[in-house]
Amino acid sequence: MHKHANFLLKICLSSLVFTVSMIATTSATISATEAQSSITKIAQANPCAAKNPCAAKANSVGGPLAKELQGKPVLVDVFASWCAGCKNIAPTLSQLKQEYSGKVNFVVLDVTDKAKLKETEAMAQRLGLGKFLEANKSQTSTVAIVDPGTGNILALYKNNPNKADYTKIIETALVNN
């Protein structure tokens, strides 16, 4: 009888290990899918903002940007030197800076450490991006494209290296300016 109970216990334990392995594999697959979707654009132009004031607030930096940023779309990068996502999108942002030099204002909000953050907070306040920085300072590798006249966020990306996503929004913003 003892042998049979021992055998059944081993089968049950094997079953449990197998089930846990399957759950872990499924979770990893789901996590990979979610990660891929977070790499892609997580928000884009909000056509319903005029109909929904709450949505407009969530998709705004709080008002028009500083005079020095007017007349060109503004690409805002929440950056930290230790951020893997920032390193992932750096080549794309570098290409965009070259391609849209003189046509787009590029603002880097460096949150690498407390000293940099203090400088960045002062700059963000001066540029009209203080509320945006406050809401996103812990969201490194976040990139927003902002209409400087209204402060509306036209697109918001998280760790997205796909240049075409940015280009589409920038080109639309340039046509509308």
PDB file of N, CA and C in Angstrom, residues 76-164:
ATOM      1  N   VAL A  76       9.018  65.573 -27.546  1.00  0.00           N
ATOM      2  CA  VAL A  76       9.518  65.588 -26.170  1.00  0.00           C
ATOM      3  C   VAL A  76       9.933  64.173 -25.795  1.00  0.00           C
ATOM      4  N   ASP A  77      11.188  64.037 -25.366  1.00  0.00           N
ATOM      5  CA  ASP A  77      11.758  62.734 -25.011  1.00  0.00           C
ATOM      6  C   ASP A  77      12.064  62.707 -23.513  1.00  0.00           C
ATOM      7  N   VAL A  78      11.439  61.776 -22.774  1.00  0.00           N
ATOM      8  CA  VAL A  78      11.744  61.589 -21.350  1.00  0.00           C
ATOM      9  C   VAL A  78      12.885  60.575 -21.287  1.00  0.00           C
ATOM     10  N   PHE A  79      14.069  61.049 -20.919  1.00  0.00           N
ATOM     11  CA  PHE A  79      15.312  60.300 -21.078  1.00  0.00           C
ATOM     12  C   PHE A  79      16.044  60.101 -19.757  1.00  0.00           C
ATOM     13  N   ALA A  80      16.733  58.967 -19.647  1.00  0.00           N
ATOM     14  CA  ALA A  80      17.687  58.731 -18.568  1.00  0.00           C
ATOM     15  C   ALA A  80      18.827  57.896 -19.142  1.00  0.00           C
ATOM     16  N   SER A  81      20.045  58.205 -18.737  1.00  0.00           N
ATOM     17  CA  SER A  81      21.211  57.503 -19.293  1.00  0.00           C
ATOM     18  C   SER A  81      21.222  56.015 -18.945  1.00  0.00           C
ATOM     19  N   TRP A  82      20.574  55.633 -17.860  1.00  0.00           N
ATOM     20  CA  TRP A  82      20.547  54.237 -17.421  1.00  0.00           C
ATOM     21  C   TRP A  82      19.378  53.445 -18.014  1.00  0.00           C
ATOM     22  N   CYS A  83      18.544  54.079 -18.790  1.00  0.00           N
ATOM     23  CA  CYS A  83      17.300  53.481 -19.295  1.00  0.00           C
ATOM     24  C   CYS A  83      17.544  52.655 -20.560  1.00  0.00           C
ATOM     25  N   ALA A  84      17.241  51.352 -20.476  1.00  0.00           N
ATOM     26  CA  ALA A  84      17.406  50.457 -21.635  1.00  0.00           C
ATOM     27  C   ALA A  84      16.479  50.857 -22.783  1.00  0.00           C
ATOM     28  N   GLY A  85      15.244  51.244 -22.468  1.00  0.00           N
ATOM     29  CA  GLY A  85      14.303  51.681 -23.498  1.00  0.00           C
ATOM     30  C   GLY A  85      14.799  52.923 -24.233  1.00  0.00           C
ATOM     31  N   CYS A  86      15.428  53.824 -23.480  1.00  0.00           N
ATOM     32  CA  CYS A  86      15.973  55.045 -24.093  1.00  0.00           C
ATOM     33  C   CYS A  86      17.072  54.700 -25.089  1.00  0.00           C
ATOM     34  N   LYS A  87      17.899  53.735 -24.734  1.00  0.00           N
ATOM     35  CA  LYS A  87      18.960  53.276 -25.645  1.00  0.00           C
ATOM     36  C   LYS A  87      18.353  52.604 -26.866  1.00  0.00           C
ATOM     37  N   ASN A  88      17.238  51.917 -26.670  1.00  0.00           N
ATOM     38  CA  ASN A  88      16.554  51.236 -27.763  1.00  0.00           C
ATOM     39  C   ASN A  88      16.015  52.229 -28.797  1.00  0.00           C
ATOM     40  N   ILE A  89      15.480  53.347 -28.340  1.00  0.00           N
ATOM     41  CA  ILE A  89      14.876  54.308 -29.275  1.00  0.00           C
ATOM     42  C   ILE A  89      15.843  55.387 -29.735  1.00  0.00           C
ATOM     43  N   ALA A  90      17.034  55.454 -29.146  1.00  0.00           N
ATOM     44  CA  ALA A  90      18.005  56.505 -29.481  1.00  0.00           C
ATOM     45  C   ALA A  90      18.329  56.585 -30.977  1.00  0.00           C
ATOM     46  N   PRO A  91      18.584  55.473 -31.667  1.00  0.00           N
ATOM     47  CA  PRO A  91      18.879  55.583 -33.105  1.00  0.00           C
ATOM     48  C   PRO A  91      17.722  56.199 -33.902  1.00  0.00           C
ATOM     49  N   THR A  92      16.505  55.839 -33.542  1.00  0.00           N
ATOM     50  CA  THR A  92      15.332  56.385 -34.231  1.00  0.00           C
ATOM     51  C   THR A  92      15.229  57.884 -33.992  1.00  0.00           C
ATOM     52  N   LEU A  93      15.381  58.306 -32.737  1.00  0.00           N
ATOM     53  CA  LEU A  93      15.289  59.731 -32.420  1.00  0.00           C
ATOM     54  C   LEU A  93      16.414  60.511 -33.093  1.00  0.00           C
ATOM     55  N   SER A  94      17.587  59.922 -33.178  1.00  0.00           N
ATOM     56  CA  SER A  94      18.714  60.566 -33.862  1.00  0.00           C
ATOM     57  C   SER A  94      18.402  60.767 -35.349  1.00  0.00           C
ATOM     58  N   GLN A  95      17.811  59.762 -35.985  1.00  0.00           N
ATOM     59  CA  GLN A  95      17.415  59.882 -37.395  1.00  0.00           C
ATOM     60  C   GLN A  95      16.364  60.972 -37.572  1.00  0.00           C
ATOM     61  N   LEU A  96      15.404  61.018 -36.665  1.00  0.00           N
ATOM     62  CA  LEU A  96      14.361  62.040 -36.745  1.00  0.00           C
ATOM     63  C   LEU A  96      14.960  63.435 -36.587  1.00  0.00           C
ATOM     64  N   LYS A  97      15.907  63.587 -35.672  1.00  0.00           N
ATOM     65  CA  LYS A  97      16.559  64.895 -35.468  1.00  0.00           C
ATOM     66  C   LYS A  97      17.272  65.348 -36.732  1.00  0.00           C
ATOM     67  N   GLN A  98      17.928  64.416 -37.416  1.00  0.00           N
ATOM     68  CA  GLN A  98      18.609  64.758 -38.665  1.00  0.00           C
ATOM     69  C   GLN A  98      17.598  65.111 -39.753  1.00  0.00           C
ATOM     70  N   GLU A  99      16.589  64.282 -39.898  1.00  0.00           N
ATOM     71  CA  GLU A  99      15.604  64.454 -40.966  1.00  0.00           C
ATOM     72  C   GLU A  99      14.749  65.715 -40.783  1.00  0.00           C
ATOM     73  N   TYR A 100      14.426  66.045 -39.545  1.00  0.00           N
ATOM     74  CA  TYR A 100      13.514  67.162 -39.282  1.00  0.00           C
ATOM     75  C   TYR A 100      14.202  68.355 -38.625  1.00  0.00           C
ATOM     76  N   SER A 101      15.503  68.441 -38.781  1.00  0.00           N
ATOM     77  CA  SER A 101      16.249  69.578 -38.246  1.00  0.00           C
ATOM     78  C   SER A 101      15.692  70.879 -38.827  1.00  0.00           C
ATOM     79  N   GLY A 102      15.344  71.816 -37.960  1.00  0.00           N
ATOM     80  CA  GLY A 102      14.786  73.090 -38.403  1.00  0.00           C
ATOM     81  C   GLY A 102      13.274  73.056 -38.621  1.00  0.00           C
ATOM     82  N   LYS A 103      12.683  71.872 -38.657  1.00  0.00           N
ATOM     83  CA  LYS A 103      11.243  71.746 -38.877  1.00  0.00           C
ATOM     84  C   LYS A 103      10.489  71.334 -37.616  1.00  0.00           C
ATOM     85  N   VAL A 104      11.193  70.692 -36.682  1.00  0.00           N
ATOM     86  CA  VAL A 104      10.610  70.185 -35.443  1.00  0.00           C
ATOM     87  C   VAL A 104      11.496  70.613 -34.289  1.00  0.00           C
ATOM     88  N   ASN A 105      10.883  71.027 -33.186  1.00  0.00           N
ATOM     89  CA  ASN A 105      11.649  71.323 -31.971  1.00  0.00           C
ATOM     90  C   ASN A 105      11.781  70.028 -31.170  1.00  0.00           C
ATOM     91  N   PHE A 106      13.008  69.691 -30.806  1.00  0.00           N
ATOM     92  CA  PHE A 106      13.285  68.496 -30.017  1.00  0.00           C
ATOM     93  C   PHE A 106      13.649  68.914 -28.598  1.00  0.00           C
ATOM     94  N   VAL A 107      12.926  68.368 -27.621  1.00  0.00           N
ATOM     95  CA  VAL A 107      13.167  68.680 -26.217  1.00  0.00           C
ATOM     96  C   VAL A 107      13.456  67.374 -25.483  1.00  0.00           C
ATOM     97  N   VAL A 108      14.589  67.326 -24.795  1.00  0.00           N
ATOM     98  CA  VAL A 108      14.939  66.148 -23.998  1.00  0.00           C
ATOM     99  C   VAL A 108      14.759  66.511 -22.530  1.00  0.00           C
ATOM    100  N   LEU A 109      13.921  65.735 -21.857  1.00  0.00           N
ATOM    101  CA  LEU A 109      13.709  65.904 -20.426  1.00  0.00           C
ATOM    102  C   LEU A 109      14.533  64.823 -19.724  1.00  0.00           C
ATOM    103  N   ASP A 110      15.728  65.201 -19.288  1.00  0.00           N
ATOM    104  CA  ASP A 110      16.685  64.262 -18.699  1.00  0.00           C
ATOM    105  C   ASP A 110      16.383  64.050 -17.216  1.00  0.00           C
ATOM    106  N   VAL A 111      16.032  62.827 -16.877  1.00  0.00           N
ATOM    107  CA  VAL A 111      15.689  62.473 -15.492  1.00  0.00           C
ATOM    108  C   VAL A 111      16.678  61.448 -14.924  1.00  0.00           C
ATOM    109  N   THR A 112      17.905  61.476 -15.429  1.00  0.00           N
ATOM    110  CA  THR A 112      18.925  60.492 -15.062  1.00  0.00           C
ATOM    111  C   THR A 112      19.153  60.392 -13.563  1.00  0.00           C
ATOM    112  N   ASP A 113      19.242  61.535 -12.901  1.00  0.00           N
ATOM    113  CA  ASP A 113      19.474  61.543 -11.450  1.00  0.00           C
ATOM    114  C   ASP A 113      18.840  62.802 -10.861  1.00  0.00           C
ATOM    115  N   LYS A 114      18.955  62.977  -9.553  1.00  0.00           N
ATOM    116  CA  LYS A 114      18.287  64.098  -8.887  1.00  0.00           C
ATOM    117  C   LYS A 114      18.805  65.447  -9.371  1.00  0.00           C
ATOM    118  N   ALA A 115      20.106  65.556  -9.599  1.00  0.00           N
ATOM    119  CA  ALA A 115      20.667  66.831 -10.064  1.00  0.00           C
ATOM    120  C   ALA A 115      20.135  67.176 -11.453  1.00  0.00           C
ATOM    121  N   LYS A 116      20.156  66.198 -12.358  1.00  0.00           N
ATOM    122  CA  LYS A 116      19.634  66.426 -13.716  1.00  0.00           C
ATOM    123  C   LYS A 116      18.143  66.737 -13.669  1.00  0.00           C
ATOM    124  N   LEU A 117      17.422  66.023 -12.827  1.00  0.00           N
ATOM    125  CA  LEU A 117      15.983  66.232 -12.723  1.00  0.00           C
ATOM    126  C   LEU A 117      15.675  67.651 -12.270  1.00  0.00           C
ATOM    127  N   LYS A 118      16.449  68.164 -11.344  1.00  0.00           N
ATOM    128  CA  LYS A 118      16.230  69.533 -10.855  1.00  0.00           C
ATOM    129  C   LYS A 118      16.410  70.548 -11.998  1.00  0.00           C
ATOM    130  N   GLU A 119      17.468  70.379 -12.781  1.00  0.00           N
ATOM    131  CA  GLU A 119      17.694  71.249 -13.949  1.00  0.00           C
ATOM    132  C   GLU A 119      16.553  71.093 -14.960  1.00  0.00           C
ATOM    133  N   THR A 120      16.166  69.844 -15.194  1.00  0.00           N
ATOM    134  CA  THR A 120      15.117  69.540 -16.168  1.00  0.00           C
ATOM    135  C   THR A 120      13.779  70.136 -15.744  1.00  0.00           C
ATOM    136  N   GLU A 121      13.473  70.070 -14.451  1.00  0.00           N
ATOM    137  CA  GLU A 121      12.217  70.645 -13.965  1.00  0.00           C
ATOM    138  C   GLU A 121      12.164  72.151 -14.231  1.00  0.00           C
ATOM    139  N   ALA A 122      13.278  72.839 -14.013  1.00  0.00           N
ATOM    140  CA  ALA A 122      13.325  74.284 -14.274  1.00  0.00           C
ATOM    141  C   ALA A 122      13.120  74.566 -15.768  1.00  0.00           C
ATOM    142  N   MET A 123      13.798  73.796 -16.612  1.00  0.00           N
ATOM    143  CA  MET A 123      13.660  73.979 -18.061  1.00  0.00           C
ATOM    144  C   MET A 123      12.220  73.663 -18.500  1.00  0.00           C
ATOM    145  N   ALA A 124      11.658  72.570 -17.987  1.00  0.00           N
ATOM    146  CA  ALA A 124      10.299  72.170 -18.363  1.00  0.00           C
ATOM    147  C   ALA A 124       9.292  73.255 -17.978  1.00  0.00           C
ATOM    148  N   GLN A 125       9.429  73.835 -16.811  1.00  0.00           N
ATOM    149  CA  GLN A 125       8.533  74.926 -16.388  1.00  0.00           C
ATOM    150  C   GLN A 125       8.635  76.094 -17.361  1.00  0.00           C
ATOM    151  N   ARG A 126       9.864  76.447 -17.715  1.00  0.00           N
ATOM    152  CA  ARG A 126      10.099  77.577 -18.622  1.00  0.00           C
ATOM    153  C   ARG A 126       9.477  77.328 -20.002  1.00  0.00           C
ATOM    154  N   LEU A 127       9.491  76.061 -20.450  1.00  0.00           N
ATOM    155  CA  LEU A 127       8.989  75.723 -21.784  1.00  0.00           C
ATOM    156  C   LEU A 127       7.493  75.401 -21.816  1.00  0.00           C
ATOM    157  N   GLY A 128       6.855  75.349 -20.650  1.00  0.00           N
ATOM    158  CA  GLY A 128       5.432  75.003 -20.598  1.00  0.00           C
ATOM    159  C   GLY A 128       5.201  73.503 -20.518  1.00  0.00           C
ATOM    160  N   LEU A 129       6.235  72.755 -20.140  1.00  0.00           N
ATOM    161  CA  LEU A 129       6.143  71.300 -20.067  1.00  0.00           C
ATOM    162  C   LEU A 129       6.214  70.780 -18.631  1.00  0.00           C
ATOM    163  N   GLY A 130       6.035  71.662 -17.670  1.00  0.00           N
ATOM    164  CA  GLY A 130       6.139  71.276 -16.258  1.00  0.00           C
ATOM    165  C   GLY A 130       5.156  70.196 -15.857  1.00  0.00           C
ATOM    166  N   LYS A 131       3.893  70.353 -16.256  1.00  0.00           N
ATOM    167  CA  LYS A 131       2.873  69.347 -15.903  1.00  0.00           C
ATOM    168  C   LYS A 131       3.155  68.019 -16.601  1.00  0.00           C
ATOM    169  N   PHE A 132       3.605  68.087 -17.831  1.00  0.00           N
ATOM    170  CA  PHE A 132       3.935  66.866 -18.569  1.00  0.00           C
ATOM    171  C   PHE A 132       5.079  66.127 -17.877  1.00  0.00           C
ATOM    172  N   LEU A 133       6.120  66.861 -17.493  1.00  0.00           N
ATOM    173  CA  LEU A 133       7.251  66.233 -16.809  1.00  0.00           C
ATOM    174  C   LEU A 133       6.802  65.614 -15.490  1.00  0.00           C
ATOM    175  N   GLU A 134       6.015  66.350 -14.733  1.00  0.00           N
ATOM    176  CA  GLU A 134       5.541  65.830 -13.442  1.00  0.00           C
ATOM    177  C   GLU A 134       4.795  64.506 -13.627  1.00  0.00           C
ATOM    178  N   ALA A 135       3.981  64.435 -14.665  1.00  0.00           N
ATOM    179  CA  ALA A 135       3.188  63.229 -14.911  1.00  0.00           C
ATOM    180  C   ALA A 135       4.013  62.084 -15.497  1.00  0.00           C
ATOM    181  N   ASN A 136       5.156  62.395 -16.128  1.00  0.00           N
ATOM    182  CA  ASN A 136       5.895  61.373 -16.869  1.00  0.00           C
ATOM    183  C   ASN A 136       7.345  61.181 -16.457  1.00  0.00           C
ATOM    184  N   LYS A 137       7.792  61.833 -15.391  1.00  0.00           N
ATOM    185  CA  LYS A 137       9.215  61.744 -15.042  1.00  0.00           C
ATOM    186  C   LYS A 137       9.663  60.343 -14.674  1.00  0.00           C
ATOM    187  N   SER A 138       8.752  59.485 -14.299  1.00  0.00           N
ATOM    188  CA  SER A 138       9.129  58.100 -14.004  1.00  0.00           C
ATOM    189  C   SER A 138       8.872  57.185 -15.207  1.00  0.00           C
ATOM    190  N   GLN A 139       8.508  57.773 -16.337  1.00  0.00           N
ATOM    191  CA  GLN A 139       8.182  57.010 -17.549  1.00  0.00           C
ATOM    192  C   GLN A 139       9.265  57.202 -18.608  1.00  0.00           C
ATOM    193  N   THR A 140      10.495  56.807 -18.286  1.00  0.00           N
ATOM    194  CA  THR A 140      11.574  56.972 -19.254  1.00  0.00           C
ATOM    195  C   THR A 140      11.258  56.194 -20.521  1.00  0.00           C
ATOM    196  N   SER A 141      11.838  56.620 -21.594  1.00  0.00           N
ATOM    197  CA  SER A 141      11.625  56.129 -22.963  1.00  0.00           C
ATOM    198  C   SER A 141      10.238  56.484 -23.478  1.00  0.00           C
ATOM    199  N   THR A 142       9.601  57.488 -22.842  1.00  0.00           N
ATOM    200  CA  THR A 142       8.334  58.014 -23.335  1.00  0.00           C
ATOM    201  C   THR A 142       8.649  59.186 -24.265  1.00  0.00           C
ATOM    202  N   VAL A 143       7.999  59.183 -25.404  1.00  0.00           N
ATOM    203  CA  VAL A 143       8.165  60.265 -26.378  1.00  0.00           C
ATOM    204  C   VAL A 143       6.782  60.788 -26.739  1.00  0.00           C
ATOM    205  N   ALA A 144       6.634  62.111 -26.657  1.00  0.00           N
ATOM    206  CA  ALA A 144       5.373  62.750 -27.033  1.00  0.00           C
ATOM    207  C   ALA A 144       5.637  63.714 -28.182  1.00  0.00           C
ATOM    208  N   ILE A 145       4.664  63.800 -29.057  1.00  0.00           N
ATOM    209  CA  ILE A 145       4.693  64.837 -30.098  1.00  0.00           C
ATOM    210  C   ILE A 145       3.563  65.782 -29.750  1.00  0.00           C
ATOM    211  N   VAL A 146       3.928  67.067 -29.583  1.00  0.00           N
ATOM    212  CA  VAL A 146       3.006  68.056 -29.030  1.00  0.00           C
ATOM    213  C   VAL A 146       2.787  69.195 -30.016  1.00  0.00           C
ATOM    214  N   ASP A 147       1.548  69.654 -30.112  1.00  0.00           N
ATOM    215  CA  ASP A 147       1.211  70.863 -30.857  1.00  0.00           C
ATOM    216  C   ASP A 147       1.521  72.028 -29.925  1.00  0.00           C
ATOM    217  N   PRO A 148       2.509  72.864 -30.250  1.00  0.00           N
ATOM    218  CA  PRO A 148       2.929  73.909 -29.314  1.00  0.00           C
ATOM    219  C   PRO A 148       1.886  75.003 -29.096  1.00  0.00           C
ATOM    220  N   GLY A 149       1.021  75.230 -30.081  1.00  0.00           N
ATOM    221  CA  GLY A 149       0.014  76.276 -29.954  1.00  0.00           C
ATOM    222  C   GLY A 149      -1.083  75.944 -28.963  1.00  0.00           C
ATOM    223  N   THR A 150      -1.435  74.677 -28.890  1.00  0.00           N
ATOM    224  CA  THR A 150      -2.527  74.257 -28.007  1.00  0.00           C
ATOM    225  C   THR A 150      -2.039  73.463 -26.798  1.00  0.00           C
ATOM    226  N   GLY A 151      -0.859  72.861 -26.922  1.00  0.00           N
ATOM    227  CA  GLY A 151      -0.356  71.976 -25.867  1.00  0.00           C
ATOM    228  C   GLY A 151      -0.944  70.580 -25.969  1.00  0.00           C
ATOM    229  N   ASN A 152      -1.720  70.313 -27.034  1.00  0.00           N
ATOM    230  CA  ASN A 152      -2.307  68.976 -27.207  1.00  0.00           C
ATOM    231  C   ASN A 152      -1.226  67.968 -27.574  1.00  0.00           C
ATOM    232  N   ILE A 153      -1.301  66.800 -26.958  1.00  0.00           N
ATOM    233  CA  ILE A 153      -0.395  65.708 -27.283  1.00  0.00           C
ATOM    234  C   ILE A 153      -0.972  64.994 -28.502  1.00  0.00           C
ATOM    235  N   LEU A 154      -0.241  65.060 -29.601  1.00  0.00           N
ATOM    236  CA  LEU A 154      -0.699  64.451 -30.846  1.00  0.00           C
ATOM    237  C   LEU A 154      -0.435  62.948 -30.855  1.00  0.00           C
ATOM    238  N   ALA A 155       0.630  62.549 -30.186  1.00  0.00           N
ATOM    239  CA  ALA A 155       0.975  61.124 -30.091  1.00  0.00           C
ATOM    240  C   ALA A 155       1.840  60.928 -28.861  1.00  0.00           C
ATOM    241  N   LEU A 156       1.716  59.743 -28.273  1.00  0.00           N
ATOM    242  CA  LEU A 156       2.500  59.396 -27.089  1.00  0.00           C
ATOM    243  C   LEU A 156       2.973  57.963 -27.275  1.00  0.00           C
ATOM    244  N   TYR A 157       4.285  57.766 -27.208  1.00  0.00           N
ATOM    245  CA  TYR A 157       4.872  56.458 -27.445  1.00  0.00           C
ATOM    246  C   TYR A 157       5.684  56.027 -26.229  1.00  0.00           C
ATOM    247  N   LYS A 158       5.757  54.728 -26.019  1.00  0.00           N
ATOM    248  CA  LYS A 158       6.581  54.168 -24.954  1.00  0.00           C
ATOM    249  C   LYS A 158       7.519  53.142 -25.586  1.00  0.00           C
ATOM    250  N   ASN A 159       8.819  53.444 -25.543  1.00  0.00           N
ATOM    251  CA  ASN A 159       9.852  52.527 -26.055  1.00  0.00           C
ATOM    252  C   ASN A 159       9.530  52.065 -27.472  1.00  0.00           C
ATOM    253  N   ASN A 160       9.227  53.007 -28.352  1.00  0.00           N
ATOM    254  CA  ASN A 160       8.846  52.681 -29.729  1.00  0.00           C
ATOM    255  C   ASN A 160       9.963  53.085 -30.695  1.00  0.00           C
ATOM    256  N   PRO A 161      10.694  52.117 -31.233  1.00  0.00           N
ATOM    257  CA  PRO A 161      11.765  52.432 -32.177  1.00  0.00           C
ATOM    258  C   PRO A 161      11.292  52.547 -33.632  1.00  0.00           C
ATOM    259  N   ASN A 162       9.976  52.438 -33.882  1.00  0.00           N
ATOM    260  CA  ASN A 162       9.450  52.457 -35.245  1.00  0.00           C
ATOM    261  C   ASN A 162       9.370  53.888 -35.775  1.00  0.00           C
ATOM    262  N   LYS A 163      10.324  54.256 -36.585  1.00  0.00           N
ATOM    263  CA  LYS A 163      10.419  55.617 -37.121  1.00  0.00           C
ATOM    264  C   LYS A 163       9.162  56.027 -37.887  1.00  0.00           C
ATOM    265  N   ALA A 164       8.554  55.102 -38.596  1.00  0.00           N
ATOM    266  CA  ALA A 164       7.368  55.411 -39.403  1.00  0.00           C
ATOM    267  C   ALA A 164       6.221  55.942 -38.543  1.00  0.00           C
TER     268      ALA A 164
END
